[in-house]
Amino acid sequence: MVMKSRIAAILLGAVSLSALSTSIHAADAIVEMPVRTGFNWTGFHVGAAAGVGAFVLQGDQNFRLSGDGFFGEVSAGYDYMFSERFLLGAFADARYGGQEATVDGTSGSISLKQTLGFDVGLRAGYLVNPTSLAYVLGGYSWQRFEADFSIPILAGNDDIDGDGYTVGAGLETVVGGNWTLKNEYRFASYSVDDGVEEQDLDTQTYRVGLNYRFGADGGAEATFSAPAYNWTGFYIGAQLGALVAIDNALFSPLSYTVDGQGGDGGWGSLNVGYDQEFGNWVAGVQLGARYMSAGTSFINAFNLDRDYGFDVLARVGVKLSDTTLAYAIGGYTNQRFELDVQGLDLDWNGSGYTIGTGLETAVTDRLALNVEYRFSQFGDHDPLEGTPEAGILSYEPRLHMFGVGLKYKLN
């Protein structure tokens, strides 16, 4: 329930950012300012963001520990438009978060928490329309993790520092004056030394942020025009992305609760839907079918895989311009699970809910691009229910899904 309330908090934050951008735009309309000829992407910028993330630690004997949570971030950078549509830039940011994984048992507990970190890197972008930038990024990343142990052979806490790299992609759009809104995904991989050996630790994060760009409202008018995009109508779409899967697993014979048993992987989906404009708002429904490759494991004894699933979702968004929509999404989800317990194969279909947020912008009068984050929570399940071993195992799976999608309007 804590994770559910935290996820609801970040969605509220994303909607608040959208509302703030609308207020900024309205304020610009009231205050007398010089006539703006266009938006200038060249220059310095500063910003702040809030995000959700998850990590996966790959240990010995296929021991995978995953944690999730939220973080805040401040950033600065410089961009240069070397043609009317192409941009190169440099950035630096610092973050602090609370992504955490725990193992609790009668013999003690272990926790691993992600805290302070920073990234420095470069990005390259392309203006898909005059006010929206699609970009990719990459660079160096540093992250600190706090480990706490309370087991008979080891007690205390320690800071573990990881060096690595980060890559990502995002959308950034003008919301008024010198302000832009960004939605961005990043993957980072670290090599961490726990005092015994080097281990691999990967993180995946999604952030929603506001940037202030100095001198941005004095640029030249773009020679290419925004597409005449109508949000009302039917569409088909596809998404590809990465995910982190985490299980809150109870192993009764071992007296262990693991939050979480973890793993990562990829996913793809096909969907159909309908949207309807209501002034500056857009509301719609979407049906989607997906396939994913993601397994979670714990000490080579418990391995849970996921494959196909489907969603029935509603979404509501606010138009930041005629061509760009900031939105929240949520609804029912169903997922197939397959559990291997020391050679015993068990499977079931789990029901749950999905909530998320995203940014979508028109590329042509029929085609739109989106960057999206989804969180899915499934109900607690006993895979041995109905057998003499019932009550030995219990799983409560959840998913963090990060995707890039294309939608084609049918009318």
mmCIF file of C-alpha atoms in Angstrom, residues 29-386:
data_model
loop_
_atom_site.group_PDB
_atom_site.id
_atom_site.type_symbol
_atom_site.label_atom_id
_atom_site.label_comp_id
_atom_site.label_asym_id
_atom_site.label_seq_id
_atom_site.Cartn_x
_atom_site.Cartn_y
_atom_site.Cartn_z
ATOM 1 C CA ALA A 29 -0.821 36.288 -21.662
ATOM 2 C CA ILE A 30 -1.677 38.843 -18.957
ATOM 3 C CA VAL A 31 1.720 40.489 -18.390
ATOM 4 C CA GLU A 32 2.795 42.834 -21.171
ATOM 5 C CA MET A 33 5.974 41.521 -22.767
ATOM 6 C CA PRO A 34 7.857 42.091 -26.014
ATOM 7 C CA VAL A 35 6.356 40.351 -29.020
ATOM 8 C CA ARG A 36 7.885 36.911 -29.324
ATOM 9 C CA THR A 37 8.987 35.798 -32.784
ATOM 10 C CA GLY A 38 9.813 32.192 -31.913
ATOM 11 C CA PHE A 39 11.403 29.861 -29.348
ATOM 12 C CA ASN A 40 15.196 29.787 -29.071
ATOM 13 C CA TRP A 41 16.533 26.379 -27.970
ATOM 14 C CA THR A 42 20.150 27.609 -28.004
ATOM 15 C CA GLY A 43 21.383 28.697 -24.575
ATOM 16 C CA PHE A 44 21.760 27.789 -20.921
ATOM 17 C CA HIS A 45 19.006 26.140 -18.896
ATOM 18 C CA VAL A 46 18.340 25.064 -15.304
ATOM 19 C CA GLY A 47 15.625 22.752 -14.061
ATOM 20 C CA ALA A 48 14.110 20.511 -11.407
ATOM 21 C CA ALA A 49 12.396 17.144 -11.732
ATOM 22 C CA ALA A 50 10.682 14.407 -9.731
ATOM 23 C CA GLY A 51 10.882 10.777 -10.753
ATOM 24 C CA VAL A 52 10.342 7.101 -10.035
ATOM 25 C CA GLY A 53 12.994 4.431 -10.409
ATOM 26 C CA ALA A 54 13.999 0.845 -9.742
ATOM 27 C CA PHE A 55 17.276 -1.061 -9.520
ATOM 28 C CA VAL A 56 18.417 -4.678 -9.900
ATOM 29 C CA LEU A 57 21.482 -6.090 -8.115
ATOM 30 C CA GLN A 58 22.887 -9.242 -9.732
ATOM 31 C CA GLY A 59 24.672 -11.323 -7.082
ATOM 32 C CA ASP A 60 26.126 -14.809 -6.785
ATOM 33 C CA GLN A 61 23.982 -17.948 -7.287
ATOM 34 C CA ASN A 62 21.485 -15.946 -9.333
ATOM 35 C CA PHE A 63 20.649 -13.825 -6.290
ATOM 36 C CA ARG A 64 18.720 -10.854 -7.651
ATOM 37 C CA LEU A 65 17.601 -8.075 -5.362
ATOM 38 C CA SER A 66 15.438 -5.209 -6.641
ATOM 39 C CA GLY A 67 14.254 -1.991 -5.078
ATOM 40 C CA ASP A 68 12.017 0.882 -6.117
ATOM 41 C CA GLY A 69 11.007 4.339 -4.968
ATOM 42 C CA PHE A 70 11.127 8.042 -5.780
ATOM 43 C CA PHE A 71 13.777 10.710 -6.220
ATOM 44 C CA GLY A 72 14.201 14.439 -6.793
ATOM 45 C CA GLU A 73 16.665 16.069 -9.162
ATOM 46 C CA VAL A 74 18.169 19.442 -10.083
ATOM 47 C CA SER A 75 19.939 20.028 -13.387
ATOM 48 C CA ALA A 76 21.775 22.527 -15.581
ATOM 49 C CA GLY A 77 23.000 22.487 -19.136
ATOM 50 C CA TYR A 78 23.656 24.201 -22.433
ATOM 51 C CA ASP A 79 22.127 23.436 -25.858
ATOM 52 C CA TYR A 80 23.109 24.621 -29.319
ATOM 53 C CA MET A 81 20.928 24.463 -32.445
ATOM 54 C CA PHE A 82 23.341 23.788 -35.305
ATOM 55 C CA SER A 83 20.484 23.669 -37.825
ATOM 56 C CA GLU A 84 16.804 24.563 -37.727
ATOM 57 C CA ARG A 85 15.852 21.124 -36.406
ATOM 58 C CA PHE A 86 18.969 19.506 -34.904
ATOM 59 C CA LEU A 87 20.388 20.222 -31.457
ATOM 60 C CA LEU A 88 23.483 19.206 -29.485
ATOM 61 C CA GLY A 89 23.893 19.878 -25.792
ATOM 62 C CA ALA A 90 25.649 19.079 -22.534
ATOM 63 C CA PHE A 91 24.037 18.525 -19.133
ATOM 64 C CA ALA A 92 24.835 17.848 -15.474
ATOM 65 C CA ASP A 93 22.398 16.889 -12.741
ATOM 66 C CA ALA A 94 22.329 15.774 -9.119
ATOM 67 C CA ARG A 95 19.652 13.619 -7.485
ATOM 68 C CA TYR A 96 18.646 12.144 -4.158
ATOM 69 C CA GLY A 97 16.236 9.254 -3.809
ATOM 70 C CA GLY A 98 14.843 6.474 -1.691
ATOM 71 C CA GLN A 99 14.725 3.397 -3.925
ATOM 72 C CA GLU A 100 15.066 0.471 -1.509
ATOM 73 C CA ALA A 101 15.072 -3.340 -1.378
ATOM 74 C CA THR A 102 14.774 -5.451 1.790
ATOM 75 C CA VAL A 103 15.116 -9.068 2.936
ATOM 76 C CA ASP A 104 13.596 -9.865 6.355
ATOM 77 C CA GLY A 105 13.790 -13.153 8.233
ATOM 78 C CA THR A 106 14.004 -14.713 11.682
ATOM 79 C CA SER A 107 17.809 -14.564 11.490
ATOM 80 C CA GLY A 108 17.945 -10.857 10.626
ATOM 81 C CA SER A 109 17.498 -8.460 7.750
ATOM 82 C CA ILE A 110 19.328 -6.830 4.843
ATOM 83 C CA SER A 111 18.428 -3.593 3.092
ATOM 84 C CA LEU A 112 19.956 -1.777 0.136
ATOM 85 C CA LYS A 113 18.950 1.831 -0.506
ATOM 86 C CA GLN A 114 19.827 4.150 -3.386
ATOM 87 C CA THR A 115 20.645 7.678 -2.162
ATOM 88 C CA LEU A 116 22.827 10.410 -3.713
ATOM 89 C CA GLY A 117 23.920 10.380 -7.360
ATOM 90 C CA PHE A 118 24.863 12.540 -10.321
ATOM 91 C CA ASP A 119 25.199 12.338 -14.122
ATOM 92 C CA VAL A 120 27.167 14.372 -16.677
ATOM 93 C CA GLY A 121 26.753 13.835 -20.387
ATOM 94 C CA LEU A 122 25.724 14.909 -23.864
ATOM 95 C CA ARG A 123 22.445 14.831 -25.730
ATOM 96 C CA ALA A 124 21.304 15.098 -29.343
ATOM 97 C CA GLY A 125 17.807 16.227 -30.300
ATOM 98 C CA TYR A 126 15.469 16.731 -33.238
ATOM 99 C CA LEU A 127 12.500 19.121 -33.387
ATOM 100 C CA VAL A 128 9.561 16.938 -34.408
ATOM 101 C CA ASN A 129 7.463 20.123 -34.541
ATOM 102 C CA PRO A 130 8.317 23.789 -33.770
ATOM 103 C CA THR A 131 7.731 23.440 -30.010
ATOM 104 C CA SER A 132 8.637 19.802 -29.199
ATOM 105 C CA LEU A 133 12.069 18.190 -29.077
ATOM 106 C CA ALA A 134 12.752 14.425 -29.178
ATOM 107 C CA TYR A 135 16.233 13.536 -27.932
ATOM 108 C CA VAL A 136 18.673 10.838 -26.856
ATOM 109 C CA LEU A 137 21.417 11.183 -24.250
ATOM 110 C CA GLY A 138 24.423 9.420 -22.770
ATOM 111 C CA GLY A 139 27.274 9.971 -20.351
ATOM 112 C CA TYR A 140 28.947 9.169 -17.040
ATOM 113 C CA SER A 141 26.947 8.267 -13.931
ATOM 114 C CA TRP A 142 27.873 7.917 -10.249
ATOM 115 C CA GLN A 143 25.571 6.507 -7.582
ATOM 116 C CA ARG A 144 25.796 5.880 -3.829
ATOM 117 C CA PHE A 145 23.983 2.985 -2.144
ATOM 118 C CA GLU A 146 23.483 2.522 1.581
ATOM 119 C CA ALA A 147 23.598 -1.090 2.814
ATOM 120 C CA ASP A 148 22.306 -2.107 6.266
ATOM 121 C CA PHE A 149 22.863 -5.575 7.770
ATOM 122 C CA SER A 150 21.401 -7.038 10.946
ATOM 123 C CA ILE A 151 22.307 -10.722 10.751
ATOM 124 C CA PRO A 152 24.352 -12.757 13.276
ATOM 125 C CA ILE A 153 27.541 -12.917 11.190
ATOM 126 C CA LEU A 154 27.397 -9.308 10.023
ATOM 127 C CA ALA A 155 25.868 -6.173 11.492
ATOM 128 C CA GLY A 156 26.163 -2.489 10.684
ATOM 129 C CA ASN A 157 25.868 -0.269 7.659
ATOM 130 C CA ASP A 158 28.100 0.750 4.807
ATOM 131 C CA ASP A 159 28.102 3.136 1.843
ATOM 132 C CA ILE A 160 28.762 1.524 -1.532
ATOM 133 C CA ASP A 161 29.696 3.749 -4.478
ATOM 134 C CA GLY A 162 29.088 2.760 -8.079
ATOM 135 C CA ASP A 163 30.710 4.122 -11.256
ATOM 136 C CA GLY A 164 29.071 3.558 -14.618
ATOM 137 C CA TYR A 165 27.306 4.978 -17.615
ATOM 138 C CA THR A 166 23.823 6.187 -18.458
ATOM 139 C CA VAL A 167 21.800 6.306 -21.686
ATOM 140 C CA GLY A 168 18.274 7.531 -22.260
ATOM 141 C CA ALA A 169 15.624 9.253 -24.348
ATOM 142 C CA GLY A 170 12.932 11.840 -23.822
ATOM 143 C CA LEU A 171 10.558 14.513 -25.055
ATOM 144 C CA GLU A 172 10.759 18.206 -24.136
ATOM 145 C CA THR A 173 8.087 20.723 -25.093
ATOM 146 C CA VAL A 174 7.475 24.462 -24.734
ATOM 147 C CA VAL A 175 4.808 25.375 -22.188
ATOM 148 C CA GLY A 176 5.047 29.179 -22.246
ATOM 149 C CA GLY A 177 7.549 31.984 -21.902
ATOM 150 C CA ASN A 178 11.004 30.536 -21.198
ATOM 151 C CA TRP A 179 9.648 27.297 -19.699
ATOM 152 C CA THR A 180 9.708 23.756 -21.058
ATOM 153 C CA LEU A 181 8.346 20.456 -19.704
ATOM 154 C CA LYS A 182 10.267 17.197 -20.152
ATOM 155 C CA ASN A 183 9.450 13.504 -19.700
ATOM 156 C CA GLU A 184 12.557 11.339 -19.787
ATOM 157 C CA TYR A 185 13.732 7.715 -19.357
ATOM 158 C CA ARG A 186 17.254 6.691 -18.355
ATOM 159 C CA PHE A 187 19.066 3.366 -17.953
ATOM 160 C CA ALA A 188 22.275 3.276 -15.917
ATOM 161 C CA SER A 189 24.698 0.422 -15.247
ATOM 162 C CA TYR A 190 27.207 0.384 -12.380
ATOM 163 C CA SER A 191 30.031 -1.764 -11.125
ATOM 164 C CA VAL A 192 29.854 -1.824 -7.316
ATOM 165 C CA ASP A 193 32.269 -3.294 -4.780
ATOM 166 C CA ASP A 194 30.604 -4.619 -1.635
ATOM 167 C CA GLY A 195 33.956 -5.333 0.036
ATOM 168 C CA VAL A 196 33.996 -8.937 -1.146
ATOM 169 C CA GLU A 197 33.677 -8.734 -4.932
ATOM 170 C CA GLU A 198 32.612 -6.557 -7.853
ATOM 171 C CA GLN A 199 28.916 -6.873 -8.721
ATOM 172 C CA ASP A 200 26.672 -5.453 -11.442
ATOM 173 C CA LEU A 201 23.834 -3.135 -10.524
ATOM 174 C CA ASP A 202 21.449 -1.563 -13.079
ATOM 175 C CA THR A 203 18.906 1.221 -12.559
ATOM 176 C CA GLN A 204 15.988 2.452 -14.655
ATOM 177 C CA THR A 205 14.363 5.823 -13.975
ATOM 178 C CA TYR A 206 11.614 8.066 -15.330
ATOM 179 C CA ARG A 207 11.482 11.762 -14.538
ATOM 180 C CA VAL A 208 9.021 14.628 -15.157
ATOM 181 C CA GLY A 209 10.583 18.074 -14.908
ATOM 182 C CA LEU A 210 10.401 21.784 -15.680
ATOM 183 C CA ASN A 211 13.307 23.654 -17.304
ATOM 184 C CA TYR A 212 13.883 27.393 -17.456
ATOM 185 C CA ARG A 213 15.767 28.456 -20.613
ATOM 186 C CA PHE A 214 17.501 31.821 -20.502
ATOM 187 C CA GLY A 215 16.637 34.023 -23.481
ATOM 188 C CA ALA A 216 14.446 31.357 -25.055
ATOM 189 C CA ASP A 217 11.536 33.674 -25.935
ATOM 190 C CA GLY A 218 13.544 35.739 -28.427
ATOM 191 C CA GLY A 219 14.236 33.188 -31.131
ATOM 192 C CA ALA A 220 13.502 33.322 -34.843
ATOM 193 C CA GLU A 221 10.245 31.921 -36.173
ATOM 194 C CA ALA A 222 10.593 28.360 -37.510
ATOM 195 C CA THR A 223 10.228 28.015 -41.283
ATOM 196 C CA PHE A 224 8.458 24.646 -40.896
ATOM 197 C CA SER A 225 4.919 24.580 -39.542
ATOM 198 C CA ALA A 226 3.267 22.472 -36.866
ATOM 199 C CA PRO A 227 1.072 19.640 -38.192
ATOM 200 C CA ALA A 228 -2.704 20.153 -38.117
ATOM 201 C CA TYR A 229 -3.340 17.378 -35.601
ATOM 202 C CA ASN A 230 -6.872 16.499 -34.422
ATOM 203 C CA TRP A 231 -6.876 14.582 -31.121
ATOM 204 C CA THR A 232 -10.429 13.272 -31.588
ATOM 205 C CA GLY A 233 -10.726 9.884 -33.277
ATOM 206 C CA PHE A 234 -9.676 6.247 -33.396
ATOM 207 C CA TYR A 235 -6.032 5.146 -33.543
ATOM 208 C CA ILE A 236 -3.750 2.118 -33.600
ATOM 209 C CA GLY A 237 -0.384 2.091 -31.894
ATOM 210 C CA ALA A 238 2.712 0.187 -30.833
ATOM 211 C CA GLN A 239 5.160 0.538 -27.956
ATOM 212 C CA LEU A 240 8.599 -0.848 -27.121
ATOM 213 C CA GLY A 241 10.422 -0.489 -23.864
ATOM 214 C CA ALA A 242 12.285 -1.785 -20.834
ATOM 215 C CA LEU A 243 11.006 -2.847 -17.429
ATOM 216 C CA VAL A 244 11.942 -3.824 -13.904
ATOM 217 C CA ALA A 245 9.912 -6.613 -12.274
ATOM 218 C CA ILE A 246 9.783 -6.856 -8.475
ATOM 219 C CA ASP A 247 8.074 -9.440 -6.270
ATOM 220 C CA ASN A 248 7.133 -9.117 -2.644
ATOM 221 C CA ALA A 249 7.710 -12.818 -1.938
ATOM 222 C CA LEU A 250 7.078 -14.792 1.257
ATOM 223 C CA PHE A 251 8.927 -18.096 1.683
ATOM 224 C CA SER A 252 7.347 -19.608 4.824
ATOM 225 C CA PRO A 253 9.690 -22.612 5.351
ATOM 226 C CA LEU A 254 12.688 -20.244 5.314
ATOM 227 C CA SER A 255 10.865 -17.530 7.290
ATOM 228 C CA TYR A 256 11.949 -14.962 4.705
ATOM 229 C CA THR A 257 10.079 -12.024 3.191
ATOM 230 C CA VAL A 258 11.883 -10.556 0.181
ATOM 231 C CA ASP A 259 10.842 -7.146 -1.142
ATOM 232 C CA GLY A 260 11.974 -7.558 -3.657
ATOM 233 C CA GLN A 261 12.877 -10.581 -5.587
ATOM 234 C CA GLY A 262 13.803 -8.900 -8.844
ATOM 235 C CA GLY A 263 14.775 -8.883 -12.466
ATOM 236 C CA ASP A 264 14.633 -6.770 -15.605
ATOM 237 C CA GLY A 265 13.818 -7.225 -19.286
ATOM 238 C CA GLY A 266 11.982 -5.815 -22.281
ATOM 239 C CA TRP A 267 8.412 -5.558 -23.543
ATOM 240 C CA GLY A 268 6.349 -4.639 -26.581
ATOM 241 C CA SER A 269 2.646 -3.960 -27.101
ATOM 242 C CA LEU A 270 0.014 -3.323 -29.756
ATOM 243 C CA ASN A 271 -3.026 -1.220 -28.921
ATOM 244 C CA VAL A 272 -6.161 0.392 -30.277
ATOM 245 C CA GLY A 273 -8.044 3.308 -28.780
ATOM 246 C CA TYR A 274 -10.244 6.355 -29.078
ATOM 247 C CA ASP A 275 -9.649 9.939 -27.878
ATOM 248 C CA GLN A 276 -12.075 12.865 -27.604
ATOM 249 C CA GLU A 277 -11.122 16.534 -27.252
ATOM 250 C CA PHE A 278 -12.949 18.730 -24.702
ATOM 251 C CA GLY A 279 -11.439 22.171 -25.178
ATOM 252 C CA ASN A 280 -7.923 22.007 -23.734
ATOM 253 C CA TRP A 281 -8.539 18.499 -22.368
ATOM 254 C CA VAL A 282 -8.428 15.093 -24.050
ATOM 255 C CA ALA A 283 -9.995 11.899 -22.645
ATOM 256 C CA GLY A 284 -9.996 8.419 -24.117
ATOM 257 C CA VAL A 285 -9.882 4.640 -23.736
ATOM 258 C CA GLN A 286 -7.255 2.144 -24.889
ATOM 259 C CA LEU A 287 -7.106 -1.649 -25.274
ATOM 260 C CA GLY A 288 -3.649 -3.217 -25.444
ATOM 261 C CA ALA A 289 -1.999 -6.629 -25.767
ATOM 262 C CA ARG A 290 1.642 -7.071 -24.807
ATOM 263 C CA TYR A 291 4.454 -9.577 -24.564
ATOM 264 C CA MET A 292 7.396 -9.268 -22.205
ATOM 265 C CA SER A 293 10.530 -11.167 -21.323
ATOM 266 C CA ALA A 294 11.284 -10.605 -17.662
ATOM 267 C CA GLY A 295 12.144 -13.039 -14.895
ATOM 268 C CA THR A 296 12.732 -12.623 -11.170
ATOM 269 C CA SER A 297 14.807 -15.048 -9.121
ATOM 270 C CA PHE A 298 16.066 -15.730 -5.612
ATOM 271 C CA ILE A 299 19.078 -18.009 -4.830
ATOM 272 C CA ASN A 300 18.429 -20.317 -7.811
ATOM 273 C CA ALA A 301 15.409 -21.827 -6.050
ATOM 274 C CA PHE A 302 12.498 -19.550 -6.996
ATOM 275 C CA ASN A 303 12.232 -18.242 -10.568
ATOM 276 C CA LEU A 304 9.162 -16.329 -11.741
ATOM 277 C CA ASP A 305 8.748 -15.490 -15.450
ATOM 278 C CA ARG A 306 6.257 -13.248 -17.244
ATOM 279 C CA ASP A 307 5.166 -13.449 -20.876
ATOM 280 C CA TYR A 308 1.841 -12.198 -22.302
ATOM 281 C CA GLY A 309 -0.764 -9.859 -20.867
ATOM 282 C CA PHE A 310 -3.389 -7.237 -21.701
ATOM 283 C CA ASP A 311 -4.735 -3.895 -20.440
ATOM 284 C CA VAL A 312 -8.016 -1.977 -20.504
ATOM 285 C CA LEU A 313 -7.053 1.615 -19.739
ATOM 286 C CA ALA A 314 -8.490 5.118 -19.628
ATOM 287 C CA ARG A 315 -6.440 8.259 -20.028
ATOM 288 C CA VAL A 316 -6.948 11.971 -19.524
ATOM 289 C CA GLY A 317 -4.607 14.753 -20.565
ATOM 290 C CA VAL A 318 -4.167 18.495 -20.888
ATOM 291 C CA LYS A 319 -3.073 20.072 -24.168
ATOM 292 C CA LEU A 320 0.113 22.072 -23.708
ATOM 293 C CA SER A 321 -0.275 23.200 -27.320
ATOM 294 C CA ASP A 322 -2.312 22.106 -30.329
ATOM 295 C CA THR A 323 0.255 19.361 -30.968
ATOM 296 C CA THR A 324 1.374 18.199 -27.482
ATOM 297 C CA LEU A 325 -0.467 16.415 -24.666
ATOM 298 C CA ALA A 326 0.605 15.696 -21.051
ATOM 299 C CA TYR A 327 -1.506 12.835 -19.693
ATOM 300 C CA ALA A 328 -2.188 10.301 -16.952
ATOM 301 C CA ILE A 329 -3.299 6.737 -17.701
ATOM 302 C CA GLY A 330 -4.825 3.975 -15.587
ATOM 303 C CA GLY A 331 -7.076 0.936 -15.483
ATOM 304 C CA TYR A 332 -7.237 -2.873 -15.383
ATOM 305 C CA THR A 333 -4.318 -5.158 -16.246
ATOM 306 C CA ASN A 334 -3.870 -8.922 -16.579
ATOM 307 C CA GLN A 335 -0.567 -10.821 -16.736
ATOM 308 C CA ARG A 336 0.530 -14.437 -17.206
ATOM 309 C CA PHE A 337 3.035 -15.746 -14.617
ATOM 310 C CA GLU A 338 5.111 -18.947 -14.703
ATOM 311 C CA LEU A 339 6.896 -20.107 -11.537
ATOM 312 C CA ASP A 340 9.711 -22.668 -11.426
ATOM 313 C CA VAL A 341 10.323 -23.949 -7.889
ATOM 314 C CA GLN A 342 13.207 -26.448 -8.041
ATOM 315 C CA GLY A 343 11.791 -28.145 -11.128
ATOM 316 C CA LEU A 344 8.095 -27.764 -10.255
ATOM 317 C CA ASP A 345 6.309 -25.668 -12.901
ATOM 318 C CA LEU A 346 3.318 -23.566 -11.824
ATOM 319 C CA ASP A 347 1.447 -20.873 -13.749
ATOM 320 C CA TRP A 348 -1.452 -18.474 -13.274
ATOM 321 C CA ASN A 349 -3.047 -15.303 -14.617
ATOM 322 C CA GLY A 350 -2.826 -12.365 -12.249
ATOM 323 C CA SER A 351 -5.230 -9.420 -12.179
ATOM 324 C CA GLY A 352 -4.302 -5.954 -11.041
ATOM 325 C CA TYR A 353 -4.217 -2.270 -11.881
ATOM 326 C CA THR A 354 -1.977 -0.023 -13.963
ATOM 327 C CA ILE A 355 -1.348 3.705 -13.510
ATOM 328 C CA GLY A 356 1.104 5.904 -15.381
ATOM 329 C CA THR A 357 1.948 9.183 -17.036
ATOM 330 C CA GLY A 358 3.366 10.354 -20.349
ATOM 331 C CA LEU A 359 3.987 13.082 -22.896
ATOM 332 C CA GLU A 360 2.725 12.791 -26.486
ATOM 333 C CA THR A 361 3.428 15.063 -29.449
ATOM 334 C CA ALA A 362 2.328 15.116 -33.078
ATOM 335 C CA VAL A 363 4.890 14.372 -35.790
ATOM 336 C CA THR A 364 2.486 14.614 -38.756
ATOM 337 C CA ASP A 365 -1.274 15.168 -39.068
ATOM 338 C CA ARG A 366 -1.762 11.400 -38.469
ATOM 339 C CA LEU A 367 1.308 10.246 -36.517
ATOM 340 C CA ALA A 368 2.151 10.965 -32.850
ATOM 341 C CA LEU A 369 5.143 10.028 -30.671
ATOM 342 C CA ASN A 370 4.963 9.388 -26.919
ATOM 343 C CA VAL A 371 7.258 8.657 -23.981
ATOM 344 C CA GLU A 372 5.444 6.863 -21.151
ATOM 345 C CA TYR A 373 5.878 5.297 -17.703
ATOM 346 C CA ARG A 374 3.546 2.670 -16.206
ATOM 347 C CA PHE A 375 3.352 1.019 -12.801
ATOM 348 C CA SER A 376 1.391 -2.246 -12.453
ATOM 349 C CA GLN A 377 0.471 -3.940 -9.176
ATOM 350 C CA PHE A 378 -0.974 -7.457 -9.000
ATOM 351 C CA GLY A 379 -2.833 -9.189 -6.193
ATOM 352 C CA ASP A 380 -1.232 -11.524 -3.662
ATOM 353 C CA HIS A 381 -1.227 -15.127 -4.961
ATOM 354 C CA ASP A 382 -0.401 -18.550 -3.522
ATOM 355 C CA PRO A 383 0.869 -20.615 -6.497
ATOM 356 C CA LEU A 384 0.394 -23.847 -4.469
ATOM 357 C CA GLU A 385 -3.228 -23.083 -3.624
ATOM 358 C CA GLY A 386 -5.336 -26.268 -3.671
#
